[in-house]
């Protein structure tokens, strides 16, 4: 899945595909799924997360996920810190809100539940 977002007047492409999770692990030495699950409560809290939720969150994870999705879409982007330096403004919470569907598609399933193994009463 591919999505383009305007950040600081620049069109930035983000993509999620099979290599995204491995790219994240190779670059940041962290587990993508574990980091996403830590963010889940904050993202589902909408625009008004509690202080306690914000306090426990490692903001670096947001930037790492953004970079990984951008790198998946464009192999030519530089290392994370250099890429972020290209932007005067990087409204991370707005960006993550835009990328939420792209992130959740990484963990979705296309398999439908089968009734074959269900017991009939």
mmCIF file of N, CA and C in Angstrom:
data_model
loop_
_atom_site.group_PDB
_atom_site.id
_atom_site.type_symbol
_atom_site.label_atom_id
_atom_site.label_comp_id
_atom_site.label_asym_id
_atom_site.label_seq_id
_atom_site.Cartn_x
_atom_site.Cartn_y
_atom_site.Cartn_z
ATOM 1 N N UNK A 1 0.846 -1.167 0.000
ATOM 2 C CA UNK A 1 0.000 0.000 0.000
ATOM 3 C C UNK A 1 0.898 1.239 0.000
ATOM 4 N N UNK A 2 0.532 2.222 -0.780
ATOM 5 C CA UNK A 2 1.315 3.440 -0.950
ATOM 6 C C UNK A 2 0.461 4.643 -0.597
ATOM 7 N N UNK A 3 1.081 5.618 0.080
ATOM 8 C CA UNK A 3 0.368 6.846 0.445
ATOM 9 C C UNK A 3 1.348 8.009 0.329
ATOM 10 N N UNK A 4 0.863 9.133 -0.200
ATOM 11 C CA UNK A 4 1.671 10.340 -0.304
ATOM 12 C C UNK A 4 1.078 11.401 0.613
ATOM 13 N N UNK A 5 1.953 12.021 1.405
ATOM 14 C CA UNK A 5 1.548 13.050 2.358
ATOM 15 C C UNK A 5 2.423 14.275 2.116
ATOM 16 N N UNK A 6 1.826 15.450 2.240
ATOM 17 C CA UNK A 6 2.617 16.670 2.146
ATOM 18 C C UNK A 6 3.139 17.032 3.531
ATOM 19 N N UNK A 7 4.456 17.161 3.637
ATOM 20 C CA UNK A 7 5.108 17.531 4.889
ATOM 21 C C UNK A 7 6.015 18.720 4.597
ATOM 22 N N UNK A 8 5.774 19.798 5.278
ATOM 23 C CA UNK A 8 6.608 20.998 5.128
ATOM 24 C C UNK A 8 6.716 21.407 3.659
ATOM 25 N N UNK A 9 5.602 21.318 2.929
ATOM 26 C CA UNK A 9 5.567 21.723 1.530
ATOM 27 C C UNK A 9 6.147 20.716 0.553
ATOM 28 N N UNK A 10 6.558 19.549 1.033
ATOM 29 C CA UNK A 10 7.140 18.517 0.168
ATOM 30 C C UNK A 10 6.223 17.303 0.131
ATOM 31 N N UNK A 11 6.063 16.727 -1.043
ATOM 32 C CA UNK A 11 5.313 15.486 -1.190
ATOM 33 C C UNK A 11 6.227 14.327 -0.802
ATOM 34 N N UNK A 12 5.785 13.566 0.202
ATOM 35 C CA UNK A 12 6.588 12.438 0.684
ATOM 36 C C UNK A 12 5.768 11.164 0.524
ATOM 37 N N UNK A 13 6.374 10.176 -0.116
ATOM 38 C CA UNK A 13 5.710 8.890 -0.313
ATOM 39 C C UNK A 13 6.054 7.954 0.834
ATOM 40 N N UNK A 14 5.055 7.202 1.272
ATOM 41 C CA UNK A 14 5.215 6.186 2.300
ATOM 42 C C UNK A 14 4.615 4.903 1.764
ATOM 43 N N UNK A 15 5.266 3.784 2.067
ATOM 44 C CA UNK A 15 4.773 2.509 1.562
ATOM 45 C C UNK A 15 4.992 1.414 2.595
ATOM 46 N N UNK A 16 4.030 0.514 2.654
ATOM 47 C CA UNK A 16 4.135 -0.658 3.500
ATOM 48 C C UNK A 16 4.021 -1.890 2.615
ATOM 49 N N UNK A 17 4.994 -2.764 2.740
ATOM 50 C CA UNK A 17 4.950 -4.033 2.004
ATOM 51 C C UNK A 17 5.740 -5.072 2.780
ATOM 52 N N UNK A 18 5.936 -6.206 2.205
ATOM 53 C CA UNK A 18 6.547 -7.323 2.921
ATOM 54 C C UNK A 18 7.882 -7.029 3.574
ATOM 55 N N UNK A 19 8.667 -6.149 2.997
ATOM 56 C CA UNK A 19 10.006 -5.856 3.529
ATOM 57 C C UNK A 19 10.007 -4.836 4.657
ATOM 58 N N UNK A 20 8.901 -4.181 4.901
ATOM 59 C CA UNK A 20 8.860 -3.074 5.866
ATOM 60 C C UNK A 20 9.295 -3.500 7.262
ATOM 61 N N UNK A 21 8.752 -4.584 7.755
ATOM 62 C CA UNK A 21 9.056 -5.043 9.113
ATOM 63 C C UNK A 21 10.532 -5.406 9.243
ATOM 64 N N UNK A 22 11.073 -6.077 8.244
ATOM 65 C CA UNK A 22 12.500 -6.453 8.279
ATOM 66 C C UNK A 22 13.402 -5.232 8.144
ATOM 67 N N UNK A 23 13.016 -4.286 7.300
ATOM 68 C CA UNK A 23 13.799 -3.065 7.141
ATOM 69 C C UNK A 23 13.886 -2.325 8.476
ATOM 70 N N UNK A 24 12.771 -2.257 9.191
ATOM 71 C CA UNK A 24 12.736 -1.601 10.505
ATOM 72 C C UNK A 24 13.692 -2.298 11.474
ATOM 73 N N UNK A 25 13.636 -3.605 11.506
ATOM 74 C CA UNK A 25 14.496 -4.399 12.403
ATOM 75 C C UNK A 25 15.976 -4.212 12.051
ATOM 76 N N UNK A 26 16.302 -4.255 10.784
ATOM 77 C CA UNK A 26 17.690 -4.097 10.353
ATOM 78 C C UNK A 26 18.233 -2.698 10.670
ATOM 79 N N UNK A 27 17.407 -1.681 10.507
ATOM 80 C CA UNK A 27 17.865 -0.308 10.721
ATOM 81 C C UNK A 27 17.936 0.068 12.205
ATOM 82 N N UNK A 28 16.909 -0.317 12.971
ATOM 83 C CA UNK A 28 16.795 0.179 14.338
ATOM 84 C C UNK A 28 17.026 -0.880 15.416
ATOM 85 N N UNK A 29 17.171 -2.141 15.010
ATOM 86 C CA UNK A 29 17.414 -3.238 15.964
ATOM 87 C C UNK A 29 16.299 -3.323 17.009
ATOM 88 N N UNK A 30 15.089 -3.102 16.542
ATOM 89 C CA UNK A 30 13.908 -3.172 17.402
ATOM 90 C C UNK A 30 12.837 -3.950 16.651
ATOM 91 N N UNK A 31 11.881 -4.473 17.396
ATOM 92 C CA UNK A 31 10.792 -5.236 16.808
ATOM 93 C C UNK A 31 9.658 -4.290 16.412
ATOM 94 N N UNK A 32 9.323 -4.280 15.137
ATOM 95 C CA UNK A 32 8.290 -3.392 14.604
ATOM 96 C C UNK A 32 6.949 -3.618 15.293
ATOM 97 N N UNK A 33 6.536 -4.870 15.387
ATOM 98 C CA UNK A 33 5.235 -5.179 15.987
ATOM 99 C C UNK A 33 5.180 -4.750 17.451
ATOM 100 N N UNK A 34 6.229 -5.001 18.199
ATOM 101 C CA UNK A 34 6.252 -4.605 19.603
ATOM 102 C C UNK A 34 6.154 -3.089 19.740
ATOM 103 N N UNK A 35 6.849 -2.361 18.884
ATOM 104 C CA UNK A 35 6.789 -0.906 18.942
ATOM 105 C C UNK A 35 5.411 -0.385 18.544
ATOM 106 N N UNK A 36 4.800 -1.007 17.560
ATOM 107 C CA UNK A 36 3.453 -0.602 17.139
ATOM 108 C C UNK A 36 2.460 -0.834 18.271
ATOM 109 N N UNK A 37 2.576 -1.952 18.936
ATOM 110 C CA UNK A 37 1.632 -2.256 20.019
ATOM 111 C C UNK A 37 1.759 -1.246 21.163
ATOM 112 N N UNK A 38 2.963 -0.751 21.414
ATOM 113 C CA UNK A 38 3.157 0.270 22.440
ATOM 114 C C UNK A 38 2.455 1.568 22.053
ATOM 115 N N UNK A 39 2.400 1.848 20.761
ATOM 116 C CA UNK A 39 1.771 3.077 20.278
ATOM 117 C C UNK A 39 0.256 2.960 20.167
ATOM 118 N N UNK A 40 -0.249 1.747 20.136
ATOM 119 C CA UNK A 40 -1.662 1.513 19.860
ATOM 120 C C UNK A 40 -2.598 2.319 20.763
ATOM 121 N N UNK A 41 -2.356 2.301 22.047
ATOM 122 C CA UNK A 41 -3.225 3.021 22.966
ATOM 123 C C UNK A 41 -3.227 4.518 22.696
ATOM 124 N N UNK A 42 -2.070 5.065 22.419
ATOM 125 C CA UNK A 42 -1.984 6.500 22.164
ATOM 126 C C UNK A 42 -2.719 6.869 20.878
ATOM 127 N N UNK A 43 -2.527 6.085 19.833
ATOM 128 C CA UNK A 43 -3.163 6.394 18.554
ATOM 129 C C UNK A 43 -4.671 6.210 18.631
ATOM 130 N N UNK A 44 -5.140 5.237 19.401
ATOM 131 C CA UNK A 44 -6.585 5.021 19.503
ATOM 132 C C UNK A 44 -7.236 6.029 20.440
ATOM 133 N N UNK A 45 -6.422 6.774 21.181
ATOM 134 C CA UNK A 45 -6.972 7.787 22.085
ATOM 135 C C UNK A 45 -7.400 9.035 21.322
ATOM 136 N N UNK A 46 -7.168 9.071 20.017
ATOM 137 C CA UNK A 46 -7.567 10.220 19.213
ATOM 138 C C UNK A 46 -6.647 11.402 19.440
ATOM 139 N N UNK A 47 -7.216 12.571 19.391
ATOM 140 C CA UNK A 47 -6.409 13.785 19.504
ATOM 141 C C UNK A 47 -6.134 14.197 20.942
ATOM 142 N N UNK A 48 -6.691 13.507 21.920
ATOM 143 C CA UNK A 48 -6.526 13.897 23.316
ATOM 144 C C UNK A 48 -5.961 12.771 24.177
ATOM 145 N N UNK A 49 -4.733 12.323 23.880
ATOM 146 C CA UNK A 49 -4.159 11.282 24.737
ATOM 147 C C UNK A 49 -3.891 11.839 26.134
ATOM 148 N N UNK A 50 -3.948 10.979 27.103
ATOM 149 C CA UNK A 50 -3.715 11.407 28.478
ATOM 150 C C UNK A 50 -2.226 11.661 28.697
ATOM 151 N N UNK A 51 -1.930 12.397 29.750
ATOM 152 C CA UNK A 51 -0.535 12.664 30.105
ATOM 153 C C UNK A 51 0.196 11.358 30.388
ATOM 154 N N UNK A 52 -0.473 10.429 31.057
ATOM 155 C CA UNK A 52 0.145 9.141 31.383
ATOM 156 C C UNK A 52 0.515 8.365 30.117
ATOM 157 N N UNK A 53 -0.352 8.418 29.108
ATOM 158 C CA UNK A 53 -0.057 7.734 27.851
ATOM 159 C C UNK A 53 1.149 8.358 27.159
ATOM 160 N N UNK A 54 1.187 9.672 27.122
ATOM 161 C CA UNK A 54 2.292 10.367 26.461
ATOM 162 C C UNK A 54 3.598 10.123 27.207
ATOM 163 N N UNK A 55 3.541 10.123 28.516
ATOM 164 C CA UNK A 55 4.724 9.974 29.355
ATOM 165 C C UNK A 55 5.437 8.636 29.134
ATOM 166 N N UNK A 56 4.684 7.592 28.828
ATOM 167 C CA UNK A 56 5.276 6.269 28.676
ATOM 168 C C UNK A 56 5.741 5.979 27.240
ATOM 169 N N UNK A 57 5.516 6.894 26.344
ATOM 170 C CA UNK A 57 5.810 6.657 24.938
ATOM 171 C C UNK A 57 7.206 7.145 24.561
ATOM 172 N N UNK A 58 7.906 6.353 23.797
ATOM 173 C CA UNK A 58 9.201 6.728 23.247
ATOM 174 C C UNK A 58 8.937 7.362 21.879
ATOM 175 N N UNK A 59 9.052 8.679 21.800
ATOM 176 C CA UNK A 59 8.727 9.388 20.557
ATOM 177 C C UNK A 59 9.622 8.981 19.394
ATOM 178 N N UNK A 60 10.790 8.479 19.695
ATOM 179 C CA UNK A 60 11.698 8.043 18.643
ATOM 180 C C UNK A 60 11.047 6.972 17.762
ATOM 181 N N UNK A 61 10.192 6.171 18.361
ATOM 182 C CA UNK A 61 9.511 5.107 17.613
ATOM 183 C C UNK A 61 8.690 5.699 16.476
ATOM 184 N N UNK A 62 7.990 6.804 16.720
ATOM 185 C CA UNK A 62 7.198 7.449 15.677
ATOM 186 C C UNK A 62 8.085 7.842 14.491
ATOM 187 N N UNK A 63 9.197 8.492 14.792
ATOM 188 C CA UNK A 63 10.104 8.927 13.729
ATOM 189 C C UNK A 63 10.696 7.733 12.987
ATOM 190 N N UNK A 64 11.032 6.677 13.714
ATOM 191 C CA UNK A 64 11.592 5.476 13.091
ATOM 192 C C UNK A 64 10.600 4.819 12.146
ATOM 193 N N UNK A 65 9.352 4.762 12.556
ATOM 194 C CA UNK A 65 8.321 4.164 11.703
ATOM 195 C C UNK A 65 8.118 5.005 10.452
ATOM 196 N N UNK A 66 8.051 6.318 10.610
ATOM 197 C CA UNK A 66 7.903 7.203 9.449
ATOM 198 C C UNK A 66 9.054 7.003 8.468
ATOM 199 N N UNK A 67 10.282 6.993 8.981
ATOM 200 C CA UNK A 67 11.434 6.819 8.112
ATOM 201 C C UNK A 67 11.368 5.481 7.382
ATOM 202 N N UNK A 68 11.020 4.422 8.110
ATOM 203 C CA UNK A 68 10.983 3.088 7.504
ATOM 204 C C UNK A 68 9.955 3.032 6.377
ATOM 205 N N UNK A 69 8.790 3.600 6.589
ATOM 206 C CA UNK A 69 7.759 3.617 5.552
ATOM 207 C C UNK A 69 8.187 4.468 4.357
ATOM 208 N N UNK A 70 8.881 5.571 4.620
ATOM 209 C CA UNK A 70 9.387 6.415 3.532
ATOM 210 C C UNK A 70 10.507 5.700 2.773
ATOM 211 N N UNK A 71 11.391 5.047 3.496
ATOM 212 C CA UNK A 71 12.503 4.324 2.870
ATOM 213 C C UNK A 71 11.985 3.162 2.024
ATOM 214 N N UNK A 72 10.923 2.530 2.477
ATOM 215 C CA UNK A 72 10.323 1.450 1.695
ATOM 216 C C UNK A 72 9.800 1.980 0.367
ATOM 217 N N UNK A 73 9.271 3.190 0.386
ATOM 218 C CA UNK A 73 8.738 3.798 -0.843
ATOM 219 C C UNK A 73 9.835 4.360 -1.741
ATOM 220 N N UNK A 74 10.936 4.820 -1.141
ATOM 221 C CA UNK A 74 11.995 5.471 -1.907
ATOM 222 C C UNK A 74 13.358 5.061 -1.347
ATOM 223 N N UNK A 75 14.020 4.165 -2.029
ATOM 224 C CA UNK A 75 15.313 3.634 -1.559
ATOM 225 C C UNK A 75 16.405 4.700 -1.501
ATOM 226 N N UNK A 76 16.179 5.860 -2.116
ATOM 227 C CA UNK A 76 17.198 6.904 -2.180
ATOM 228 C C UNK A 76 17.176 7.885 -1.012
ATOM 229 N N UNK A 77 16.227 7.765 -0.099
ATOM 230 C CA UNK A 77 16.240 8.713 1.009
ATOM 231 C C UNK A 77 17.426 8.407 1.920
ATOM 232 N N UNK A 78 17.971 9.452 2.553
ATOM 233 C CA UNK A 78 19.159 9.261 3.395
ATOM 234 C C UNK A 78 18.833 8.603 4.735
ATOM 235 N N UNK A 79 19.866 8.452 5.542
ATOM 236 C CA UNK A 79 19.717 7.902 6.889
ATOM 237 C C UNK A 79 18.698 8.748 7.674
ATOM 238 N N UNK A 80 18.083 8.164 8.713
ATOM 239 C CA UNK A 80 16.980 8.837 9.412
ATOM 240 C C UNK A 80 17.253 10.279 9.850
ATOM 241 N N UNK A 81 18.343 10.544 10.505
ATOM 242 C CA UNK A 81 18.592 11.900 11.017
ATOM 243 C C UNK A 81 18.780 12.889 9.870
ATOM 244 N N UNK A 82 19.448 12.456 8.804
ATOM 245 C CA UNK A 82 19.642 13.320 7.639
ATOM 246 C C UNK A 82 18.316 13.577 6.924
ATOM 247 N N UNK A 83 17.480 12.558 6.855
ATOM 248 C CA UNK A 83 16.166 12.710 6.231
ATOM 249 C C UNK A 83 15.315 13.695 7.021
ATOM 250 N N UNK A 84 15.291 13.555 8.328
ATOM 251 C CA UNK A 84 14.495 14.472 9.159
ATOM 252 C C UNK A 84 15.021 15.895 9.079
ATOM 253 N N UNK A 85 16.318 16.073 8.898
ATOM 254 C CA UNK A 85 16.902 17.407 8.753
ATOM 255 C C UNK A 85 16.419 18.130 7.494
ATOM 256 N N UNK A 86 15.857 17.387 6.542
ATOM 257 C CA UNK A 86 15.345 18.000 5.320
ATOM 258 C C UNK A 86 14.058 18.797 5.559
ATOM 259 N N UNK A 87 13.451 18.630 6.729
ATOM 260 C CA UNK A 87 12.184 19.284 7.041
ATOM 261 C C UNK A 87 12.365 20.335 8.128
ATOM 262 N N UNK A 88 11.808 21.531 7.892
ATOM 263 C CA UNK A 88 11.784 22.557 8.936
ATOM 264 C C UNK A 88 10.743 22.176 9.991
ATOM 265 N N UNK A 89 9.618 21.649 9.523
ATOM 266 C CA UNK A 89 8.541 21.204 10.408
ATOM 267 C C UNK A 89 8.224 19.754 10.087
ATOM 268 N N UNK A 90 7.997 18.990 11.122
ATOM 269 C CA UNK A 90 7.642 17.581 10.965
ATOM 270 C C UNK A 90 6.601 17.253 12.028
ATOM 271 N N UNK A 91 5.322 17.607 11.755
ATOM 272 C CA UNK A 91 4.252 17.414 12.752
ATOM 273 C C UNK A 91 3.934 15.932 12.952
ATOM 274 N N UNK A 92 4.684 15.296 13.809
ATOM 275 C CA UNK A 92 4.677 13.843 13.938
ATOM 276 C C UNK A 92 3.304 13.270 14.252
ATOM 277 N N UNK A 93 2.543 13.900 15.117
ATOM 278 C CA UNK A 93 1.229 13.348 15.470
ATOM 279 C C UNK A 93 0.272 13.419 14.281
ATOM 280 N N UNK A 94 0.316 14.493 13.510
ATOM 281 C CA UNK A 94 -0.518 14.597 12.308
ATOM 282 C C UNK A 94 -0.099 13.557 11.275
ATOM 283 N N UNK A 95 1.200 13.387 11.128
ATOM 284 C CA UNK A 95 1.719 12.422 10.154
ATOM 285 C C UNK A 95 1.329 11.001 10.549
ATOM 286 N N UNK A 96 1.500 10.669 11.814
ATOM 287 C CA UNK A 96 1.154 9.321 12.267
ATOM 288 C C UNK A 96 -0.334 9.046 12.098
ATOM 289 N N UNK A 97 -1.141 10.062 12.302
ATOM 290 C CA UNK A 97 -2.578 9.903 12.085
ATOM 291 C C UNK A 97 -2.860 9.562 10.622
ATOM 292 N N UNK A 98 -2.149 10.225 9.723
ATOM 293 C CA UNK A 98 -2.297 9.963 8.285
ATOM 294 C C UNK A 98 -1.802 8.560 7.910
ATOM 295 N N UNK A 99 -0.791 8.084 8.622
ATOM 296 C CA UNK A 99 -0.170 6.800 8.287
ATOM 297 C C UNK A 99 -0.797 5.614 9.009
ATOM 298 N N UNK A 100 -1.740 5.862 9.882
ATOM 299 C CA UNK A 100 -2.313 4.802 10.709
ATOM 300 C C UNK A 100 -2.847 3.641 9.879
ATOM 301 N N UNK A 101 -3.587 3.923 8.829
ATOM 302 C CA UNK A 101 -4.135 2.846 7.988
ATOM 303 C C UNK A 101 -3.016 2.059 7.324
ATOM 304 N N UNK A 102 -1.999 2.768 6.852
ATOM 305 C CA UNK A 102 -0.859 2.112 6.210
ATOM 306 C C UNK A 102 -0.158 1.172 7.188
ATOM 307 N N UNK A 103 -0.021 1.612 8.426
ATOM 308 C CA UNK A 103 0.639 0.793 9.446
ATOM 309 C C UNK A 103 -0.204 -0.429 9.784
ATOM 310 N N UNK A 104 -1.491 -0.246 9.982
ATOM 311 C CA UNK A 104 -2.336 -1.378 10.362
ATOM 312 C C UNK A 104 -2.481 -2.387 9.232
ATOM 313 N N UNK A 105 -2.361 -1.952 7.991
ATOM 314 C CA UNK A 105 -2.423 -2.888 6.863
ATOM 315 C C UNK A 105 -1.255 -3.863 6.903
ATOM 316 N N UNK A 106 -0.169 -3.472 7.552
ATOM 317 C CA UNK A 106 1.000 -4.349 7.664
ATOM 318 C C UNK A 106 0.698 -5.603 8.467
ATOM 319 N N UNK A 107 -0.317 -5.518 9.327
ATOM 320 C CA UNK A 107 -0.612 -6.632 10.223
ATOM 321 C C UNK A 107 -1.950 -7.289 9.950
ATOM 322 N N UNK A 108 -2.639 -6.834 8.924
ATOM 323 C CA UNK A 108 -3.944 -7.386 8.612
ATOM 324 C C UNK A 108 -3.840 -8.776 8.016
ATOM 325 N N UNK A 109 -4.976 -9.371 7.835
ATOM 326 C CA UNK A 109 -5.037 -10.687 7.218
ATOM 327 C C UNK A 109 -6.105 -10.678 6.136
ATOM 328 N N UNK A 110 -5.892 -11.452 5.118
ATOM 329 C CA UNK A 110 -6.887 -11.571 4.065
ATOM 330 C C UNK A 110 -7.622 -12.900 4.188
ATOM 331 N N UNK A 111 -7.211 -13.723 5.140
ATOM 332 C CA UNK A 111 -7.819 -15.033 5.330
ATOM 333 C C UNK A 111 -9.158 -14.875 6.045
ATOM 334 N N UNK A 112 -10.166 -15.535 5.515
ATOM 335 C CA UNK A 112 -11.474 -15.511 6.148
ATOM 336 C C UNK A 112 -11.596 -16.695 7.087
ATOM 337 N N UNK A 113 -12.321 -16.484 8.166
ATOM 338 C CA UNK A 113 -12.522 -17.572 9.119
ATOM 339 C C UNK A 113 -13.321 -18.694 8.467
ATOM 340 N N UNK A 114 -12.893 -19.880 8.742
ATOM 341 C CA UNK A 114 -13.559 -21.046 8.192
ATOM 342 C C UNK A 114 -14.510 -21.630 9.228
ATOM 343 N N UNK A 115 -15.642 -22.055 8.774
ATOM 344 C CA UNK A 115 -16.606 -22.701 9.668
ATOM 345 C C UNK A 115 -16.381 -24.208 9.698
ATOM 346 N N UNK A 116 -15.432 -24.676 8.932
ATOM 347 C CA UNK A 116 -15.184 -26.097 8.795
ATOM 348 C C UNK A 116 -14.888 -26.769 10.136
ATOM 349 N N UNK A 117 -14.098 -26.131 10.979
ATOM 350 C CA UNK A 117 -13.683 -26.748 12.230
ATOM 351 C C UNK A 117 -14.567 -26.375 13.416
ATOM 352 N N UNK A 118 -15.635 -25.639 13.182
ATOM 353 C CA UNK A 118 -16.504 -25.256 14.281
ATOM 354 C C UNK A 118 -17.476 -26.387 14.582
ATOM 355 N N UNK A 119 -17.746 -26.575 15.883
ATOM 356 C CA UNK A 119 -18.687 -27.611 16.297
ATOM 357 C C UNK A 119 -20.111 -27.101 16.151
ATOM 358 N N UNK A 120 -20.968 -27.975 15.734
ATOM 359 C CA UNK A 120 -22.384 -27.651 15.605
ATOM 360 C C UNK A 120 -23.100 -28.233 16.801
ATOM 361 N N UNK A 121 -23.914 -27.420 17.447
ATOM 362 C CA UNK A 121 -24.643 -27.899 18.629
ATOM 363 C C UNK A 121 -26.017 -28.371 18.265
#
